[in-house]
């Protein structure tokens, strides 16, 4: 079994990726711990269209069966659609939702225009984890619960009120390291 590698997929509007949220912090901490991690500026960063992001994840970020995809916000939905089509080691979804929340700016991505194939998603991963914020200012907690119930994720719930938009995220780092060691 090949060693796990991390792969970070940001939320929409997060460009350049290295200056946003915890992405470069997590990337650097994983690399320091011996877990290779892919992270690049995403094309189409504001609308985050599925038809652009999913091929980029495969071809440019190298998502494969050894990858642990860490997806934040729109990036979590990208990870979810990716595992409908491809096997990966696992996904760690941060602030995931399953609808466009009635927002045209989210609907334009294309992630929400059809049902989610939860059973295929489950079959294509060794694990699925989810960090959810009960006081997320953007995503109602019911959205997170729906993803948890349908994808059978390991749910790590908190009441933060920040949509995980922070510079460091130690709980996430530890979780990814634990999953990488599990093989």
PDB file of N, CA and C in Angstrom, residues 42-89:
ATOM      1  N   UNK A  42      -6.426  27.314  -7.710  1.00  0.00           N
ATOM      2  CA  UNK A  42      -7.435  26.672  -8.537  1.00  0.00           C
ATOM      3  C   UNK A  42      -7.801  27.578  -9.714  1.00  0.00           C
ATOM      4  N   UNK A  43      -8.073  26.984 -10.868  1.00  0.00           N
ATOM      5  CA  UNK A  43      -8.642  27.768 -11.962  1.00  0.00           C
ATOM      6  C   UNK A  43     -10.090  28.136 -11.609  1.00  0.00           C
ATOM      7  N   UNK A  44     -10.620  29.163 -12.226  1.00  0.00           N
ATOM      8  CA  UNK A  44     -12.020  29.546 -11.978  1.00  0.00           C
ATOM      9  C   UNK A  44     -12.302  29.637 -10.475  1.00  0.00           C
ATOM     10  N   UNK A  45     -11.497  30.416  -9.730  1.00  0.00           N
ATOM     11  CA  UNK A  45     -11.590  30.358  -8.265  1.00  0.00           C
ATOM     12  C   UNK A  45     -12.878  30.918  -7.679  1.00  0.00           C
ATOM     13  N   UNK A  46     -13.578  31.794  -8.383  1.00  0.00           N
ATOM     14  CA  UNK A  46     -14.756  32.434  -7.788  1.00  0.00           C
ATOM     15  C   UNK A  46     -16.034  31.629  -8.003  1.00  0.00           C
ATOM     16  N   UNK A  47     -16.214  31.062  -9.195  1.00  0.00           N
ATOM     17  CA  UNK A  47     -17.414  30.257  -9.436  1.00  0.00           C
ATOM     18  C   UNK A  47     -17.170  28.777  -9.138  1.00  0.00           C
ATOM     19  N   UNK A  48     -15.922  28.373  -9.137  1.00  0.00           N
ATOM     20  CA  UNK A  48     -15.539  27.013  -8.712  1.00  0.00           C
ATOM     21  C   UNK A  48     -16.297  25.938  -9.477  1.00  0.00           C
ATOM     22  N   UNK A  49     -16.384  26.098 -10.792  1.00  0.00           N
ATOM     23  CA  UNK A  49     -17.233  25.194 -11.573  1.00  0.00           C
ATOM     24  C   UNK A  49     -16.703  23.761 -11.575  1.00  0.00           C
ATOM     25  N   UNK A  50     -17.623  22.862 -11.326  1.00  0.00           N
ATOM     26  CA  UNK A  50     -17.301  21.433 -11.258  1.00  0.00           C
ATOM     27  C   UNK A  50     -16.548  20.974 -12.500  1.00  0.00           C
ATOM     28  N   UNK A  51     -17.014  21.389 -13.677  1.00  0.00           N
ATOM     29  CA  UNK A  51     -16.414  20.891 -14.926  1.00  0.00           C
ATOM     30  C   UNK A  51     -14.975  21.369 -15.098  1.00  0.00           C
ATOM     31  N   UNK A  52     -14.566  22.387 -14.339  1.00  0.00           N
ATOM     32  CA  UNK A  52     -13.179  22.872 -14.361  1.00  0.00           C
ATOM     33  C   UNK A  52     -12.390  22.295 -13.187  1.00  0.00           C
ATOM     34  N   UNK A  53     -13.001  22.269 -12.016  1.00  0.00           N
ATOM     35  CA  UNK A  53     -12.284  21.846 -10.811  1.00  0.00           C
ATOM     36  C   UNK A  53     -11.994  20.345 -10.779  1.00  0.00           C
ATOM     37  N   UNK A  54     -12.958  19.497 -11.154  1.00  0.00           N
ATOM     38  CA  UNK A  54     -12.734  18.053 -11.016  1.00  0.00           C
ATOM     39  C   UNK A  54     -11.599  17.548 -11.911  1.00  0.00           C
ATOM     40  N   UNK A  55     -11.535  17.958 -13.200  1.00  0.00           N
ATOM     41  CA  UNK A  55     -10.369  17.546 -13.996  1.00  0.00           C
ATOM     42  C   UNK A  55      -9.059  18.106 -13.430  1.00  0.00           C
ATOM     43  N   UNK A  56      -9.081  19.312 -12.891  1.00  0.00           N
ATOM     44  CA  UNK A  56      -7.879  19.899 -12.295  1.00  0.00           C
ATOM     45  C   UNK A  56      -7.422  19.083 -11.090  1.00  0.00           C
ATOM     46  N   UNK A  57      -8.372  18.639 -10.284  1.00  0.00           N
ATOM     47  CA  UNK A  57      -8.037  17.822  -9.114  1.00  0.00           C
ATOM     48  C   UNK A  57      -7.337  16.535  -9.540  1.00  0.00           C
ATOM     49  N   UNK A  58      -7.810  15.926 -10.624  1.00  0.00           N
ATOM     50  CA  UNK A  58      -7.221  14.670 -11.090  1.00  0.00           C
ATOM     51  C   UNK A  58      -5.888  14.926 -11.799  1.00  0.00           C
ATOM     52  N   UNK A  59      -5.874  15.847 -12.745  1.00  0.00           N
ATOM     53  CA  UNK A  59      -4.726  15.999 -13.640  1.00  0.00           C
ATOM     54  C   UNK A  59      -3.619  16.870 -13.069  1.00  0.00           C
ATOM     55  N   UNK A  60      -3.966  17.910 -12.326  1.00  0.00           N
ATOM     56  CA  UNK A  60      -2.962  18.850 -11.822  1.00  0.00           C
ATOM     57  C   UNK A  60      -2.596  18.587 -10.360  1.00  0.00           C
ATOM     58  N   UNK A  61      -3.585  18.220  -9.541  1.00  0.00           N
ATOM     59  CA  UNK A  61      -3.308  17.930  -8.136  1.00  0.00           C
ATOM     60  C   UNK A  61      -2.983  16.454  -7.916  1.00  0.00           C
ATOM     61  N   UNK A  62      -3.287  15.630  -8.916  1.00  0.00           N
ATOM     62  CA  UNK A  62      -2.903  14.225  -8.848  1.00  0.00           C
ATOM     63  C   UNK A  62      -3.739  13.372  -7.923  1.00  0.00           C
ATOM     64  N   UNK A  63      -5.006  13.706  -7.769  1.00  0.00           N
ATOM     65  CA  UNK A  63      -5.881  12.911  -6.889  1.00  0.00           C
ATOM     66  C   UNK A  63      -5.953  11.470  -7.383  1.00  0.00           C
ATOM     67  N   UNK A  64      -5.669  10.531  -6.473  1.00  0.00           N
ATOM     68  CA  UNK A  64      -5.686   9.119  -6.827  1.00  0.00           C
ATOM     69  C   UNK A  64      -6.051   8.287  -5.596  1.00  0.00           C
ATOM     70  N   UNK A  65      -5.858   6.977  -5.703  1.00  0.00           N
ATOM     71  CA  UNK A  65      -6.316   6.079  -4.642  1.00  0.00           C
ATOM     72  C   UNK A  65      -5.543   6.238  -3.335  1.00  0.00           C
ATOM     73  N   UNK A  66      -4.430   6.957  -3.356  1.00  0.00           N
ATOM     74  CA  UNK A  66      -3.680   7.205  -2.129  1.00  0.00           C
ATOM     75  C   UNK A  66      -3.978   8.575  -1.534  1.00  0.00           C
ATOM     76  N   UNK A  67      -4.829   9.332  -2.173  1.00  0.00           N
ATOM     77  CA  UNK A  67      -5.073  10.713  -1.751  1.00  0.00           C
ATOM     78  C   UNK A  67      -6.096  10.803  -0.628  1.00  0.00           C
ATOM     79  N   UNK A  68      -5.788  11.690   0.312  1.00  0.00           N
ATOM     80  CA  UNK A  68      -6.765  12.143   1.293  1.00  0.00           C
ATOM     81  C   UNK A  68      -7.130  13.563   0.867  1.00  0.00           C
ATOM     82  N   UNK A  69      -8.337  13.721   0.346  1.00  0.00           N
ATOM     83  CA  UNK A  69      -8.759  15.041  -0.129  1.00  0.00           C
ATOM     84  C   UNK A  69      -9.355  15.809   1.037  1.00  0.00           C
ATOM     85  N   UNK A  70      -8.754  16.952   1.343  1.00  0.00           N
ATOM     86  CA  UNK A  70      -9.281  17.853   2.365  1.00  0.00           C
ATOM     87  C   UNK A  70      -9.961  18.995   1.621  1.00  0.00           C
ATOM     88  N   UNK A  71     -11.286  19.022   1.676  1.00  0.00           N
ATOM     89  CA  UNK A  71     -12.038  20.034   0.948  1.00  0.00           C
ATOM     90  C   UNK A  71     -12.782  20.953   1.899  1.00  0.00           C
ATOM     91  N   UNK A  72     -12.656  22.256   1.667  1.00  0.00           N
ATOM     92  CA  UNK A  72     -13.311  23.259   2.519  1.00  0.00           C
ATOM     93  C   UNK A  72     -14.417  23.953   1.741  1.00  0.00           C
ATOM     94  N   UNK A  73     -15.628  23.943   2.302  1.00  0.00           N
ATOM     95  CA  UNK A  73     -16.741  24.702   1.731  1.00  0.00           C
ATOM     96  C   UNK A  73     -17.004  24.223   0.296  1.00  0.00           C
ATOM     97  N   UNK A  74     -16.898  25.067  -0.712  1.00  0.00           N
ATOM     98  CA  UNK A  74     -17.091  24.592  -2.093  1.00  0.00           C
ATOM     99  C   UNK A  74     -16.147  23.443  -2.415  1.00  0.00           C
ATOM    100  N   UNK A  75     -14.959  23.466  -1.822  1.00  0.00           N
ATOM    101  CA  UNK A  75     -14.005  22.388  -2.041  1.00  0.00           C
ATOM    102  C   UNK A  75     -14.480  21.062  -1.477  1.00  0.00           C
ATOM    103  N   UNK A  76     -15.316  21.112  -0.437  1.00  0.00           N
ATOM    104  CA  UNK A  76     -15.895  19.876   0.099  1.00  0.00           C
ATOM    105  C   UNK A  76     -16.881  19.280  -0.897  1.00  0.00           C
ATOM    106  N   UNK A  77     -17.671  20.130  -1.544  1.00  0.00           N
ATOM    107  CA  UNK A  77     -18.600  19.631  -2.557  1.00  0.00           C
ATOM    108  C   UNK A  77     -17.827  19.088  -3.759  1.00  0.00           C
ATOM    109  N   UNK A  78     -16.715  19.740  -4.105  1.00  0.00           N
ATOM    110  CA  UNK A  78     -15.875  19.224  -5.188  1.00  0.00           C
ATOM    111  C   UNK A  78     -15.367  17.827  -4.836  1.00  0.00           C
ATOM    112  N   UNK A  79     -14.937  17.658  -3.589  1.00  0.00           N
ATOM    113  CA  UNK A  79     -14.468  16.342  -3.145  1.00  0.00           C
ATOM    114  C   UNK A  79     -15.582  15.310  -3.224  1.00  0.00           C
ATOM    115  N   UNK A  80     -16.789  15.701  -2.828  1.00  0.00           N
ATOM    116  CA  UNK A  80     -17.924  14.778  -2.850  1.00  0.00           C
ATOM    117  C   UNK A  80     -18.263  14.352  -4.278  1.00  0.00           C
ATOM    118  N   UNK A  81     -18.279  15.299  -5.206  1.00  0.00           N
ATOM    119  CA  UNK A  81     -18.549  14.924  -6.607  1.00  0.00           C
ATOM    120  C   UNK A  81     -17.391  14.097  -7.168  1.00  0.00           C
ATOM    121  N   UNK A  82     -16.174  14.406  -6.769  1.00  0.00           N
ATOM    122  CA  UNK A  82     -15.014  13.655  -7.266  1.00  0.00           C
ATOM    123  C   UNK A  82     -15.140  12.184  -6.915  1.00  0.00           C
ATOM    124  N   UNK A  83     -15.552  11.886  -5.682  1.00  0.00           N
ATOM    125  CA  UNK A  83     -15.630  10.478  -5.258  1.00  0.00           C
ATOM    126  C   UNK A  83     -16.876   9.770  -5.775  1.00  0.00           C
ATOM    127  N   UNK A  84     -17.723  10.458  -6.507  1.00  0.00           N
ATOM    128  CA  UNK A  84     -18.756   9.740  -7.256  1.00  0.00           C
ATOM    129  C   UNK A  84     -18.140   9.018  -8.458  1.00  0.00           C
ATOM    130  N   UNK A  85     -16.994   9.502  -8.925  1.00  0.00           N
ATOM    131  CA  UNK A  85     -16.387   8.998 -10.157  1.00  0.00           C
ATOM    132  C   UNK A  85     -15.051   8.294  -9.935  1.00  0.00           C
ATOM    133  N   UNK A  86     -14.381   8.581  -8.804  1.00  0.00           N
ATOM    134  CA  UNK A  86     -13.013   8.112  -8.606  1.00  0.00           C
ATOM    135  C   UNK A  86     -12.819   7.575  -7.200  1.00  0.00           C
ATOM    136  N   UNK A  87     -11.965   6.550  -7.082  1.00  0.00           N
ATOM    137  CA  UNK A  87     -11.579   6.036  -5.772  1.00  0.00           C
ATOM    138  C   UNK A  87     -10.450   6.893  -5.197  1.00  0.00           C
ATOM    139  N   UNK A  88     -10.556   7.249  -3.921  1.00  0.00           N
ATOM    140  CA  UNK A  88      -9.469   7.898  -3.195  1.00  0.00           C
ATOM    141  C   UNK A  88      -9.355   7.210  -1.837  1.00  0.00           C
ATOM    142  N   UNK A  89      -8.272   7.488  -1.118  1.00  0.00           N
ATOM    143  CA  UNK A  89      -8.138   6.881   0.208  1.00  0.00           C
ATOM    144  C   UNK A  89      -9.239   7.397   1.130  1.00  0.00           C
TER     145      UNK A  89
END
